[in-house]
Short mmCIF file of C-alpha atoms and ligand atoms in Angstrom, two decimals:
data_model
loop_
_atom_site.label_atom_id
_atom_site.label_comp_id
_atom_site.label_asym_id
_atom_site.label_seq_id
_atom_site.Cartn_x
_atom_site.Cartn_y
_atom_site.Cartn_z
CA UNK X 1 -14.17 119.21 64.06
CA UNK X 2 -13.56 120.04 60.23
CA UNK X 3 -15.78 118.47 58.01
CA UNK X 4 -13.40 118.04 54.93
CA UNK X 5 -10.19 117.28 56.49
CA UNK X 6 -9.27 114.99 59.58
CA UNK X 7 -8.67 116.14 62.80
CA UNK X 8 -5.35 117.19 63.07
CA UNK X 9 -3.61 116.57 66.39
CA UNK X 10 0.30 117.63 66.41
CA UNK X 11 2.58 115.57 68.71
CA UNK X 12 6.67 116.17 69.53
CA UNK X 13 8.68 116.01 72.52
CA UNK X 14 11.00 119.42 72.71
CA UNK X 15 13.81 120.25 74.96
CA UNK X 16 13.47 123.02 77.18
CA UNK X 17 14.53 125.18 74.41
CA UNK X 18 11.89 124.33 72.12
CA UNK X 19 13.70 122.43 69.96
CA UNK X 20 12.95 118.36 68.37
CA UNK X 21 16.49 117.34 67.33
CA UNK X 22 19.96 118.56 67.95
CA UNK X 23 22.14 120.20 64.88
CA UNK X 24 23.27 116.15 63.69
CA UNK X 25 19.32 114.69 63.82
CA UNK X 26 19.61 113.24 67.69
CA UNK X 27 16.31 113.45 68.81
CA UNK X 28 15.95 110.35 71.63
CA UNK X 29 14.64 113.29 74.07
CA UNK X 30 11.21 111.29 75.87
CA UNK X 31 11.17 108.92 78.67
CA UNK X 32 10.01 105.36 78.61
CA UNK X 33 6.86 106.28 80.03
CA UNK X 34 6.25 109.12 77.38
CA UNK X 35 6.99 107.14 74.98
CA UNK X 36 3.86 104.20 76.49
CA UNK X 37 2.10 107.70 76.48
CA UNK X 38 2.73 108.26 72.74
CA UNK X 39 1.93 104.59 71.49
CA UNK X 40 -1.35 104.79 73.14
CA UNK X 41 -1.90 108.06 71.59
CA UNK X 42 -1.05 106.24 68.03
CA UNK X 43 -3.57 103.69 68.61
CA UNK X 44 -6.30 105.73 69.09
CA UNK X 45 -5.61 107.69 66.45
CA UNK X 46 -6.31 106.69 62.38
CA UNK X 47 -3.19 107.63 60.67
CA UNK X 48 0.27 108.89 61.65
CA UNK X 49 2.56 111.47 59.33
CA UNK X 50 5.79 112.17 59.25
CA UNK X 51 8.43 114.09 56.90
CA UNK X 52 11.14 112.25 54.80
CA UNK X 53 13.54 113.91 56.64
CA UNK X 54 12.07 112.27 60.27
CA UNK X 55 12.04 108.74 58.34
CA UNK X 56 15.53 109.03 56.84
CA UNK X 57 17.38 110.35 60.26
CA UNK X 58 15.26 108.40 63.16
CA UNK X 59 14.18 105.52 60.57
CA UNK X 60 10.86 105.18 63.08
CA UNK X 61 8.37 102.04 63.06
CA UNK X 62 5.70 104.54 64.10
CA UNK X 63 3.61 101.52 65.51
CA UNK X 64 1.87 101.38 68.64
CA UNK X 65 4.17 98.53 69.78
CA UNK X 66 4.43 99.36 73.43
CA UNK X 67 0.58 99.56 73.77
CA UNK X 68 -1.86 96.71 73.59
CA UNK X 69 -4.08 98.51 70.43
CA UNK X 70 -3.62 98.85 66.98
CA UNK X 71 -1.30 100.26 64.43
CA UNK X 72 -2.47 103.06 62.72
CA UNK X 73 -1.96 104.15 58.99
CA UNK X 74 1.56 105.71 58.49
CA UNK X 75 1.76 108.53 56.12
CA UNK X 76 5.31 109.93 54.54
CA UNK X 77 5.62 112.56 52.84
CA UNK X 78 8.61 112.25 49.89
CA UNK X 79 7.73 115.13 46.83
CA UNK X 80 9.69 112.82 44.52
CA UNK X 81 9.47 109.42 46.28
CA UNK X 82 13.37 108.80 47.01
CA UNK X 83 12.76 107.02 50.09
CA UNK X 84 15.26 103.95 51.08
CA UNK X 85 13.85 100.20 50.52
CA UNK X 86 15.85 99.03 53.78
CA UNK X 87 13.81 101.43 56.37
CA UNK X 88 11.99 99.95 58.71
CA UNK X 89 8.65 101.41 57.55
CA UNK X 90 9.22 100.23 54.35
CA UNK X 91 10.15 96.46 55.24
CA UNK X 92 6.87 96.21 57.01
CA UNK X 93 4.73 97.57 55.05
CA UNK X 94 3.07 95.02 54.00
CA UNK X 95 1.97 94.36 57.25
CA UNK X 96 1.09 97.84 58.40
CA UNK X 97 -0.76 99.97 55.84
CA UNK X 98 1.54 102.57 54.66
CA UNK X 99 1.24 105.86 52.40
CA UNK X 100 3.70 107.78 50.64
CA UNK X 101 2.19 111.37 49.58
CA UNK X 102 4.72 112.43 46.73
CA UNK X 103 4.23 115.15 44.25
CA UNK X 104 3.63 116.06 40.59
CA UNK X 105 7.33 116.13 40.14
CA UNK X 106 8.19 112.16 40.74
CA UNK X 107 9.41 110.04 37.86
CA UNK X 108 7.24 106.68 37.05
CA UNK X 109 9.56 104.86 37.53
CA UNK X 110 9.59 105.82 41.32
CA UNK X 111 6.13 105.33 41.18
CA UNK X 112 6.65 101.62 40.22
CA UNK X 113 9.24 101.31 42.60
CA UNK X 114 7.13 102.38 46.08
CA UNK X 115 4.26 100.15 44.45
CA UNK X 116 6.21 97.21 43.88
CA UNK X 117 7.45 97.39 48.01
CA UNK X 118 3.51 97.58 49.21
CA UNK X 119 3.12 101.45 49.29
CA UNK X 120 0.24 103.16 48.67
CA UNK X 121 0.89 106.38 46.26
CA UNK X 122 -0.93 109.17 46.46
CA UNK X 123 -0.04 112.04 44.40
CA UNK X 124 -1.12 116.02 45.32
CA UNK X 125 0.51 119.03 44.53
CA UNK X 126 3.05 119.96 41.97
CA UNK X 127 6.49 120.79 42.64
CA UNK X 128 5.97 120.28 46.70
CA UNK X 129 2.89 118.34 48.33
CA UNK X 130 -0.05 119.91 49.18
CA UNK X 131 -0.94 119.07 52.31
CA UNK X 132 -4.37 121.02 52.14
CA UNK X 133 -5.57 118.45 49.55
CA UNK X 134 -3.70 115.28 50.89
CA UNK X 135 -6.50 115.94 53.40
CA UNK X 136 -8.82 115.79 51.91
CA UNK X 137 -8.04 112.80 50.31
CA UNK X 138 -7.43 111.25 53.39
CA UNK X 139 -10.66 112.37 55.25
CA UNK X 140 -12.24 110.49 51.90
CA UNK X 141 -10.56 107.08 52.80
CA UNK X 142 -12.03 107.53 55.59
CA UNK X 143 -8.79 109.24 58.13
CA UNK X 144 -10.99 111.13 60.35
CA UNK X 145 -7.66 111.47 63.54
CA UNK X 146 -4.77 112.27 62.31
CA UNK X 147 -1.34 112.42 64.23
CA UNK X 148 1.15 114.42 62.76
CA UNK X 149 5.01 113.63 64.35
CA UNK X 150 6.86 115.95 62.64
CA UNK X 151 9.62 116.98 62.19
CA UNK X 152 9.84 120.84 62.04
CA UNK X 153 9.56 121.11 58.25
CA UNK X 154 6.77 119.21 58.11
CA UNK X 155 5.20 120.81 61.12
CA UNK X 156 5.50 124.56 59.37
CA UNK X 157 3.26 123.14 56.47
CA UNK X 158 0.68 122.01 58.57
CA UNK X 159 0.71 125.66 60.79
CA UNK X 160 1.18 127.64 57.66
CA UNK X 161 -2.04 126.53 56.63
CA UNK X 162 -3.56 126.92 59.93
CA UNK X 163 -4.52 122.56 59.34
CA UNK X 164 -3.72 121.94 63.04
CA UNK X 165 -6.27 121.37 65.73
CA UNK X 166 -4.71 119.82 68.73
CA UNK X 167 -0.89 120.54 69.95
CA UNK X 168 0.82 118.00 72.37
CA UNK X 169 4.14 118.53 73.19
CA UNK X 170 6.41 116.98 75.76
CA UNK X 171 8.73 119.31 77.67
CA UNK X 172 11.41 117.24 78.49
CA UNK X 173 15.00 118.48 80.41
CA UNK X 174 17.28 119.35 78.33
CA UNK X 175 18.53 122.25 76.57
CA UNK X 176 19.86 121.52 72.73
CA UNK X 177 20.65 124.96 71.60
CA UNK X 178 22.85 125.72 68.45
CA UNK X 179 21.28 127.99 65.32
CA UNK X 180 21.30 124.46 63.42
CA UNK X 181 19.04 122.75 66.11
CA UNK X 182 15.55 121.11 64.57
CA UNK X 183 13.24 123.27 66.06
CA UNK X 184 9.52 122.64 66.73
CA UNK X 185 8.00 124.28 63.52
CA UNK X 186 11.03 124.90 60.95
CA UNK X 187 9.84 127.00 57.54
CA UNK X 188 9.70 130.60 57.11
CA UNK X 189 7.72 131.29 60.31
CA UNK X 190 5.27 134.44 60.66
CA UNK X 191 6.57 137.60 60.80
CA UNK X 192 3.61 139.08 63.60
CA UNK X 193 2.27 136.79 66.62
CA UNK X 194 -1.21 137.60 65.45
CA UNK X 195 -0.36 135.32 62.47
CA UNK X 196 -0.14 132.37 64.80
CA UNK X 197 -2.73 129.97 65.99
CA UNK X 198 -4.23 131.12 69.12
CA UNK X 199 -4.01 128.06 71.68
CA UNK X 200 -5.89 127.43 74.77
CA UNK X 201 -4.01 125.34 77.26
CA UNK X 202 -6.16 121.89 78.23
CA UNK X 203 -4.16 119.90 80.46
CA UNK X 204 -0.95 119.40 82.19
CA UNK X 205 0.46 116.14 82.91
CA UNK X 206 3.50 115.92 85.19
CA UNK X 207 5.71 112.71 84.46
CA UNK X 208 8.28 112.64 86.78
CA UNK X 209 10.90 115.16 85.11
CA UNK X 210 9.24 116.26 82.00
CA UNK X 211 5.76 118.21 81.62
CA UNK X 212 3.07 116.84 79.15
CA UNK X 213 1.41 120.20 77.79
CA UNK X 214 -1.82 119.39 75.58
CA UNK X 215 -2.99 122.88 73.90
CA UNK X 216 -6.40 123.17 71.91
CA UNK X 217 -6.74 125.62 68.93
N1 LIG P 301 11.50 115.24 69.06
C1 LIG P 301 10.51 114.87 68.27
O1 LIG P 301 9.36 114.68 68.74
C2 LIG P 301 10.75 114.70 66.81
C3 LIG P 301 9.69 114.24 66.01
C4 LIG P 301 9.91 114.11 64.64
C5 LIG P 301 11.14 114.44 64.09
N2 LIG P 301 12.15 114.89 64.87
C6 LIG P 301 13.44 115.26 64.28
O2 LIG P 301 13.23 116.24 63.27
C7 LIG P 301 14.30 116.17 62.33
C8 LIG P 301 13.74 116.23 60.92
O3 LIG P 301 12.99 117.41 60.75
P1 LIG P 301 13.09 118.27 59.42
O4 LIG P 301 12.36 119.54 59.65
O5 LIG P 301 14.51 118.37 59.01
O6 LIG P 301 12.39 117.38 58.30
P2 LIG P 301 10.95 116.67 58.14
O7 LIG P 301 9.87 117.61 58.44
O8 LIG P 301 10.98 115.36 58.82
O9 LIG P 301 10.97 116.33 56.56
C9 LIG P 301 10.97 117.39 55.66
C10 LIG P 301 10.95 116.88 54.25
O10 LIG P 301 9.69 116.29 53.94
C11 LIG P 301 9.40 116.47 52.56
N3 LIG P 301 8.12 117.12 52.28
C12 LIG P 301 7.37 116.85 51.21
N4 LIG P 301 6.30 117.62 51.18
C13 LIG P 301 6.36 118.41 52.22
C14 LIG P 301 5.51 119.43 52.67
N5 LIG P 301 4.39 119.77 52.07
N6 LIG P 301 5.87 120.07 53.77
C15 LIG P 301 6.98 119.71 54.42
N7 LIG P 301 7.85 118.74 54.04
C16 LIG P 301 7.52 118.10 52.92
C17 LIG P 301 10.48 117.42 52.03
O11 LIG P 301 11.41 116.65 51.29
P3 LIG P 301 11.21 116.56 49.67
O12 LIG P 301 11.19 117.97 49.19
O13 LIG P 301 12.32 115.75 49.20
O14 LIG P 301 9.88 115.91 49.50
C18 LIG P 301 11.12 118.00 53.26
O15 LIG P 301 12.46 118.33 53.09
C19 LIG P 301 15.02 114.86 62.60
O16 LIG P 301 16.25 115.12 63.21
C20 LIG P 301 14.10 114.12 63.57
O17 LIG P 301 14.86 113.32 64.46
C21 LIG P 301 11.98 115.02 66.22
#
């Protein structure tokens, strides 16, 4: 495990295809039962980050509600804070400790604004988050598991940077396609294989018609 950042565990469910979301944002692709399988995964796990993208489209709870366990942290990542005060992560955030990771680049008065709902702000990087230092300012409050949910955008920052330690993906059946399709990492992408992680596979969980795949770096 790294010692100044969590341990980073990446978690989607992708169509057959490899991709998260269809060209409109529909992403509903995981059984009930993966889904009991994902909640459990939240609970045991400190924190939970998504892009701004994931929480204006989906508009998640990211709890661990179908799990007896707790709720971890949620983590959002907004560079200038423009998130919506009628999502549902943001009308319960006072009951479920919530961060919003924005950037150099947001106004104070969007500042005041996620403070006021019950947000935590933390700010790192300067035009765009970076997600190297959030981090470590997580690992120093004390995040040592982090789950990272997507979607593709965020994904590529986390690969880019070669922060991920864990991959575990759902294969589910279906097949998305279209060029405007969310895939599993979005971004610029590496131009040679050799750029990429290397990944050993762990496990393999059969549940009923869909394949959990759990991949170590
Ligand atoms: N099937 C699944 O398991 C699954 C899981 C999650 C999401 N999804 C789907 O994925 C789709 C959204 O994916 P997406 O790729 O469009 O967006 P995303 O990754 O959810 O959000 C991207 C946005 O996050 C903000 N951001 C701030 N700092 C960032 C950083 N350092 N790196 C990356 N993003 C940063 C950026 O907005 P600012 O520049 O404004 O800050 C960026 O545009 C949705 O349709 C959702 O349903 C599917």
């Amino acid at each position: 495990m790294a010692k100044s950042r969590p341990y980073v565990i990446l978690s989607a469910a992708i169509s057959l295809d490899g991709n998260m979301a269809t060209k409109t944002g529909d992403s509903r692709l995981s059984s009930k039962k993966d889904l009991v399988r994902v909640h459990k995964l939240r609970s045991n796990v400190d924190a939970i980050l998504i892009g701004k993208r994931t929480m204006l489209i989906d508009d998640p709870s990211l709890t661990a509600r179908y799990v007896k366990g707790k709720n971890p942290i949620r983590i959002i990542l907004d560079s200038t804070g423009s998130i919506k005060s009628n999502s549902k992560i943001i009308q319960t955030c006072r009951k479920i400790p919530t961060i919003i990771a924005v950037s150099e680049n947001i106004s104070e008065k969007n500042v005041a604004r996620l403070q006021r709902y019950g947000l935590e702000v933390i700010k790192c990087g300067h035009k765009k988050i970076n997600v190297k230092k959030l981090l470590c300012i997580l690992k120093e409050k004390n995040i040592k598991k982090l789950l990272v949910e997507g979607g593709g955008t965020t994904n590529w920052s986390f690969f880019k940077d070669g922060l991920i330690d864990e991959i575990i993906v759902t294969l589910t059946p279906f097949i998305l396609g279209g060029k405007n399709a969310i895939s599993l990492v979005e971004g610029d992408g590496f131009s040679k294989i050799s750029q990429s992680c290397s990944l050993k596979l762990k496990n393999i969980h059969r549940l009923k018609n869909e394949l959990v795949l759990r991949y170590v770096v």
